[in-house]
């Protein structure tokens, strides 16, 4: 309940409109500059090592740092958000999955965390996405369940798709050195 994916109009349209207001061109432009710098820092840190694991040090780190920053997740809480997201994502993967209860616990922990952030931002708004979603100034806001569903969708889907795209993109470039050379 509360997720864009499981809704039809008019609920889907309402949530989509609320979310789109948080991604104005000015906001996206600021994020783009910020995440370009973040990307450079993450890649530079990885390249300082003799060898590194691209998936865990770049492909996983980059989207999760960006998503947590976008949502206004405190740096101290980010490792937990990453852990919850990974537990939910790997629930069906026999190589990485914990128990079914681990997935359920991670789901509830992430939903609860999102709802706590929402309440904190209602009380003391900031410049983050959560603040924009719960303090929309009269044209509607997200309920706790909707906010939890939105954060879950962003954290899990944003993590998985970006991580996989970076990882598979690098494999494709390594398998096609001529294309890697063109890119460089």
Short mmCIF file of N, CA, C and O in Angstrom, two decimals, residues 106-182:
data_model
loop_
_atom_site.label_atom_id
_atom_site.label_comp_id
_atom_site.label_asym_id
_atom_site.label_seq_id
_atom_site.Cartn_x
_atom_site.Cartn_y
_atom_site.Cartn_z
N UNK A 106 13.77 -6.02 7.29
CA UNK A 106 14.36 -4.90 6.57
C UNK A 106 13.27 -4.01 5.97
O UNK A 106 13.36 -2.77 6.02
N UNK A 107 12.24 -4.63 5.41
CA UNK A 107 11.12 -3.88 4.85
C UNK A 107 10.48 -2.99 5.91
O UNK A 107 10.29 -1.79 5.72
N UNK A 108 10.16 -3.59 7.06
CA UNK A 108 9.51 -2.82 8.13
C UNK A 108 10.43 -1.75 8.70
O UNK A 108 9.98 -0.65 9.02
N UNK A 109 11.72 -2.06 8.81
CA UNK A 109 12.67 -1.07 9.32
C UNK A 109 12.77 0.13 8.38
O UNK A 109 12.76 1.28 8.83
N UNK A 110 12.84 -0.13 7.08
CA UNK A 110 12.94 0.96 6.12
C UNK A 110 11.66 1.79 6.09
O UNK A 110 11.70 3.03 6.06
N UNK A 111 10.51 1.12 6.12
CA UNK A 111 9.23 1.85 6.14
C UNK A 111 9.13 2.71 7.41
O UNK A 111 8.73 3.87 7.34
N UNK A 112 9.48 2.14 8.54
CA UNK A 112 9.43 2.90 9.79
C UNK A 112 10.39 4.08 9.79
O UNK A 112 10.04 5.17 10.25
N UNK A 113 11.58 3.86 9.25
CA UNK A 113 12.56 4.93 9.17
C UNK A 113 12.04 6.07 8.29
O UNK A 113 12.13 7.24 8.65
N UNK A 114 11.46 5.72 7.15
CA UNK A 114 10.91 6.73 6.23
C UNK A 114 9.81 7.54 6.93
O UNK A 114 9.76 8.77 6.81
N UNK A 115 8.98 6.86 7.66
CA UNK A 115 7.89 7.55 8.35
C UNK A 115 8.41 8.45 9.47
O UNK A 115 7.90 9.55 9.68
N UNK A 116 9.47 8.00 10.16
CA UNK A 116 10.09 8.87 11.18
C UNK A 116 10.70 10.11 10.54
O UNK A 116 10.57 11.22 11.07
N UNK A 117 11.39 9.91 9.40
CA UNK A 117 11.95 11.07 8.69
C UNK A 117 10.84 12.03 8.27
O UNK A 117 11.00 13.25 8.38
N UNK A 118 9.74 11.47 7.79
CA UNK A 118 8.61 12.31 7.40
C UNK A 118 8.11 13.16 8.55
O UNK A 118 7.87 14.37 8.40
N UNK A 119 7.97 12.56 9.72
CA UNK A 119 7.51 13.32 10.89
C UNK A 119 8.53 14.37 11.29
O UNK A 119 8.16 15.51 11.61
N UNK A 120 9.81 14.02 11.25
CA UNK A 120 10.85 15.00 11.58
C UNK A 120 10.79 16.19 10.62
O UNK A 120 10.94 17.34 11.05
N UNK A 121 10.56 15.92 9.33
CA UNK A 121 10.53 17.00 8.33
C UNK A 121 9.23 17.80 8.39
O UNK A 121 9.20 18.96 7.98
N UNK A 122 8.16 17.21 8.89
CA UNK A 122 6.95 17.99 9.10
C UNK A 122 7.20 19.00 10.22
O UNK A 122 6.74 20.14 10.16
N UNK A 123 7.94 18.55 11.24
CA UNK A 123 8.22 19.41 12.39
C UNK A 123 9.31 20.44 12.08
O UNK A 123 9.26 21.56 12.58
N UNK A 124 10.31 20.05 11.29
CA UNK A 124 11.44 20.93 10.97
C UNK A 124 11.86 20.69 9.53
O UNK A 124 12.80 19.92 9.28
N UNK A 125 11.19 21.32 8.56
CA UNK A 125 11.50 21.09 7.15
C UNK A 125 12.92 21.51 6.79
O UNK A 125 13.48 22.43 7.38
N UNK A 126 13.46 20.80 5.81
CA UNK A 126 14.78 21.12 5.28
C UNK A 126 14.69 21.31 3.78
O UNK A 126 13.61 21.59 3.24
N UNK A 127 15.80 21.09 3.09
CA UNK A 127 15.85 21.25 1.64
C UNK A 127 15.80 19.91 0.92
O UNK A 127 15.95 19.85 -0.30
N UNK A 128 15.58 18.83 1.63
CA UNK A 128 15.62 17.49 1.06
C UNK A 128 14.27 17.10 0.45
O UNK A 128 13.26 17.79 0.62
N UNK A 129 14.27 15.98 -0.25
CA UNK A 129 13.08 15.49 -0.93
C UNK A 129 11.95 15.15 0.05
O UNK A 129 10.79 15.45 -0.21
N UNK A 130 12.29 14.54 1.18
CA UNK A 130 11.26 14.20 2.17
C UNK A 130 10.53 15.47 2.60
O UNK A 130 9.30 15.49 2.67
N UNK A 131 11.26 16.53 2.87
CA UNK A 131 10.64 17.79 3.28
C UNK A 131 9.68 18.29 2.22
O UNK A 131 8.58 18.76 2.53
N UNK A 132 10.07 18.19 0.96
CA UNK A 132 9.21 18.66 -0.12
C UNK A 132 7.95 17.81 -0.23
O UNK A 132 6.88 18.30 -0.57
N UNK A 133 8.08 16.52 0.02
CA UNK A 133 6.94 15.62 -0.13
C UNK A 133 5.94 15.73 1.01
O UNK A 133 4.75 15.48 0.82
N UNK A 134 6.40 16.09 2.21
CA UNK A 134 5.47 16.13 3.34
C UNK A 134 5.04 17.56 3.71
O UNK A 134 4.20 17.73 4.58
N UNK A 135 5.60 18.55 3.04
CA UNK A 135 5.26 19.95 3.30
C UNK A 135 5.01 20.65 1.98
O UNK A 135 5.72 21.58 1.62
N UNK A 136 4.01 20.25 1.27
CA UNK A 136 3.79 20.74 -0.09
C UNK A 136 3.05 22.06 -0.16
O UNK A 136 2.77 22.55 -1.24
N UNK A 137 2.74 22.65 0.94
CA UNK A 137 2.12 23.97 0.91
C UNK A 137 0.70 24.03 0.39
O UNK A 137 0.34 24.93 -0.34
N UNK A 138 -0.12 23.06 0.73
CA UNK A 138 -1.53 23.17 0.42
C UNK A 138 -2.03 22.34 -0.74
O UNK A 138 -3.22 22.10 -0.84
N UNK A 139 -1.16 21.90 -1.64
CA UNK A 139 -1.68 21.13 -2.77
C UNK A 139 -1.63 19.63 -2.51
O UNK A 139 -1.78 18.83 -3.42
N UNK A 140 -1.45 19.27 -1.26
CA UNK A 140 -1.46 17.86 -0.91
C UNK A 140 -0.10 17.40 -0.43
O UNK A 140 0.92 17.94 -0.83
N UNK A 141 -0.11 16.43 0.44
CA UNK A 141 1.13 15.84 0.93
C UNK A 141 0.93 14.34 0.97
O UNK A 141 -0.16 13.82 0.82
N UNK A 142 2.01 13.65 1.21
CA UNK A 142 1.96 12.20 1.30
C UNK A 142 1.60 11.76 2.71
O UNK A 142 2.07 12.34 3.69
N UNK A 143 0.79 10.74 2.81
CA UNK A 143 0.52 10.12 4.10
C UNK A 143 1.76 9.33 4.52
O UNK A 143 2.66 9.10 3.72
N UNK A 144 1.77 8.86 5.76
CA UNK A 144 2.90 8.04 6.22
C UNK A 144 3.07 6.80 5.36
O UNK A 144 4.18 6.46 4.97
N UNK A 145 1.98 6.12 5.04
CA UNK A 145 2.07 4.91 4.21
C UNK A 145 2.56 5.23 2.81
O UNK A 145 3.39 4.50 2.25
N UNK A 146 2.07 6.33 2.23
CA UNK A 146 2.51 6.72 0.90
C UNK A 146 3.98 7.12 0.91
O UNK A 146 4.73 6.76 -0.01
N UNK A 147 4.39 7.85 1.93
CA UNK A 147 5.80 8.23 2.05
C UNK A 147 6.68 7.00 2.19
O UNK A 147 7.72 6.89 1.53
N UNK A 148 6.28 6.07 3.04
CA UNK A 148 7.04 4.83 3.20
C UNK A 148 7.16 4.09 1.88
O UNK A 148 8.25 3.61 1.51
N UNK A 149 6.06 3.99 1.14
CA UNK A 149 6.08 3.32 -0.16
C UNK A 149 6.97 4.05 -1.17
O UNK A 149 7.69 3.42 -1.94
N UNK A 150 6.93 5.38 -1.16
CA UNK A 150 7.77 6.17 -2.06
C UNK A 150 9.25 5.95 -1.76
O UNK A 150 10.05 5.71 -2.66
N UNK A 151 9.61 6.03 -0.48
CA UNK A 151 11.01 5.85 -0.08
C UNK A 151 11.46 4.43 -0.41
O UNK A 151 12.57 4.22 -0.94
N UNK A 152 10.64 3.46 -0.10
CA UNK A 152 10.98 2.06 -0.42
C UNK A 152 11.24 1.91 -1.91
O UNK A 152 12.25 1.33 -2.31
N UNK A 153 10.36 2.44 -2.73
CA UNK A 153 10.52 2.34 -4.18
C UNK A 153 11.80 3.02 -4.63
O UNK A 153 12.58 2.46 -5.41
N UNK A 154 12.06 4.22 -4.15
CA UNK A 154 13.25 4.97 -4.55
C UNK A 154 14.53 4.27 -4.10
O UNK A 154 15.47 4.09 -4.88
N UNK A 155 14.56 3.83 -2.86
CA UNK A 155 15.76 3.21 -2.31
C UNK A 155 16.05 1.87 -2.97
O UNK A 155 17.19 1.59 -3.36
N UNK A 156 15.04 1.05 -3.12
CA UNK A 156 15.27 -0.30 -3.67
C UNK A 156 15.44 -0.25 -5.19
O UNK A 156 16.41 -0.77 -5.73
N UNK A 157 14.50 0.38 -5.89
CA UNK A 157 14.58 0.41 -7.36
C UNK A 157 15.76 1.25 -7.83
O UNK A 157 16.46 0.87 -8.77
N UNK A 158 15.98 2.39 -7.19
CA UNK A 158 17.11 3.24 -7.58
C UNK A 158 18.44 2.58 -7.33
O UNK A 158 19.38 2.70 -8.12
N UNK A 159 18.53 1.85 -6.24
CA UNK A 159 19.75 1.13 -5.90
C UNK A 159 20.01 0.03 -6.93
O UNK A 159 21.08 -0.03 -7.53
N UNK A 160 19.03 -0.81 -7.15
CA UNK A 160 19.23 -1.98 -8.01
C UNK A 160 19.49 -1.59 -9.46
O UNK A 160 20.43 -2.07 -10.08
N UNK A 161 18.67 -0.72 -10.02
CA UNK A 161 18.83 -0.40 -11.44
C UNK A 161 20.14 0.31 -11.72
O UNK A 161 20.83 -0.03 -12.69
N UNK A 162 20.49 1.27 -10.89
CA UNK A 162 21.73 2.01 -11.14
C UNK A 162 22.95 1.12 -10.90
O UNK A 162 23.90 1.14 -11.69
N UNK A 163 22.93 0.34 -9.84
CA UNK A 163 24.03 -0.59 -9.56
C UNK A 163 24.24 -1.54 -10.74
O UNK A 163 25.35 -1.76 -11.20
N UNK A 164 23.14 -2.12 -11.22
CA UNK A 164 23.24 -3.06 -12.33
C UNK A 164 23.68 -2.38 -13.62
O UNK A 164 24.48 -2.94 -14.39
N UNK A 165 23.19 -1.18 -13.89
CA UNK A 165 23.59 -0.47 -15.10
C UNK A 165 25.07 -0.13 -15.09
O UNK A 165 25.75 -0.28 -16.12
N UNK A 166 25.58 0.34 -13.98
CA UNK A 166 27.01 0.65 -13.88
C UNK A 166 27.82 -0.63 -14.05
O UNK A 166 28.79 -0.67 -14.83
N UNK A 167 27.44 -1.67 -13.35
CA UNK A 167 28.19 -2.94 -13.40
C UNK A 167 28.17 -3.55 -14.80
O UNK A 167 29.22 -3.92 -15.35
N UNK A 168 27.00 -3.66 -15.39
CA UNK A 168 26.89 -4.25 -16.72
C UNK A 168 27.50 -3.36 -17.79
O UNK A 168 28.06 -3.86 -18.77
N UNK A 169 27.42 -2.05 -17.60
CA UNK A 169 28.07 -1.13 -18.53
C UNK A 169 29.57 -1.32 -18.54
O UNK A 169 30.21 -1.32 -19.60
N UNK A 170 30.15 -1.51 -17.37
CA UNK A 170 31.60 -1.73 -17.29
C UNK A 170 31.98 -3.06 -17.92
O UNK A 170 32.99 -3.16 -18.64
N UNK A 171 31.19 -4.09 -17.70
CA UNK A 171 31.45 -5.39 -18.34
C UNK A 171 31.42 -5.22 -19.86
O UNK A 171 32.31 -5.71 -20.57
N UNK A 172 30.41 -4.52 -20.36
CA UNK A 172 30.30 -4.32 -21.81
C UNK A 172 31.51 -3.57 -22.35
O UNK A 172 32.04 -3.91 -23.40
N UNK A 173 31.97 -2.56 -21.63
CA UNK A 173 33.15 -1.82 -22.08
C UNK A 173 34.42 -2.67 -22.04
O UNK A 173 35.28 -2.56 -22.92
N UNK A 174 34.53 -3.52 -21.04
CA UNK A 174 35.71 -4.39 -20.95
C UNK A 174 35.70 -5.45 -22.05
O UNK A 174 36.75 -5.85 -22.54
N UNK A 175 34.52 -5.88 -22.45
CA UNK A 175 34.41 -6.86 -23.53
C UNK A 175 34.58 -6.21 -24.90
O UNK A 175 34.78 -6.92 -25.89
N UNK A 176 34.49 -4.91 -24.97
CA UNK A 176 34.62 -4.18 -26.24
C UNK A 176 35.64 -3.06 -26.06
O UNK A 176 35.29 -1.87 -25.94
N UNK A 177 36.93 -3.43 -26.05
CA UNK A 177 37.98 -2.43 -25.80
C UNK A 177 37.94 -1.24 -26.77
O UNK A 177 38.29 -0.12 -26.38
N UNK A 178 37.50 -1.48 -28.00
CA UNK A 178 37.42 -0.37 -28.95
C UNK A 178 36.41 0.68 -28.47
O UNK A 178 36.64 1.89 -28.59
N UNK A 179 35.29 0.23 -27.90
CA UNK A 179 34.30 1.15 -27.37
C UNK A 179 34.81 1.85 -26.09
O UNK A 179 34.54 3.04 -25.89
N UNK A 180 35.54 1.10 -25.28
CA UNK A 180 36.14 1.70 -24.09
C UNK A 180 37.12 2.80 -24.48
O UNK A 180 37.13 3.87 -23.90
N UNK A 181 37.90 2.54 -25.50
CA UNK A 181 38.85 3.52 -26.00
C UNK A 181 38.11 4.76 -26.52
O UNK A 181 38.52 5.89 -26.25
N UNK A 182 37.02 4.55 -27.26
CA UNK A 182 36.22 5.67 -27.75
C UNK A 182 35.68 6.53 -26.61
O UNK A 182 35.70 7.74 -26.68
#
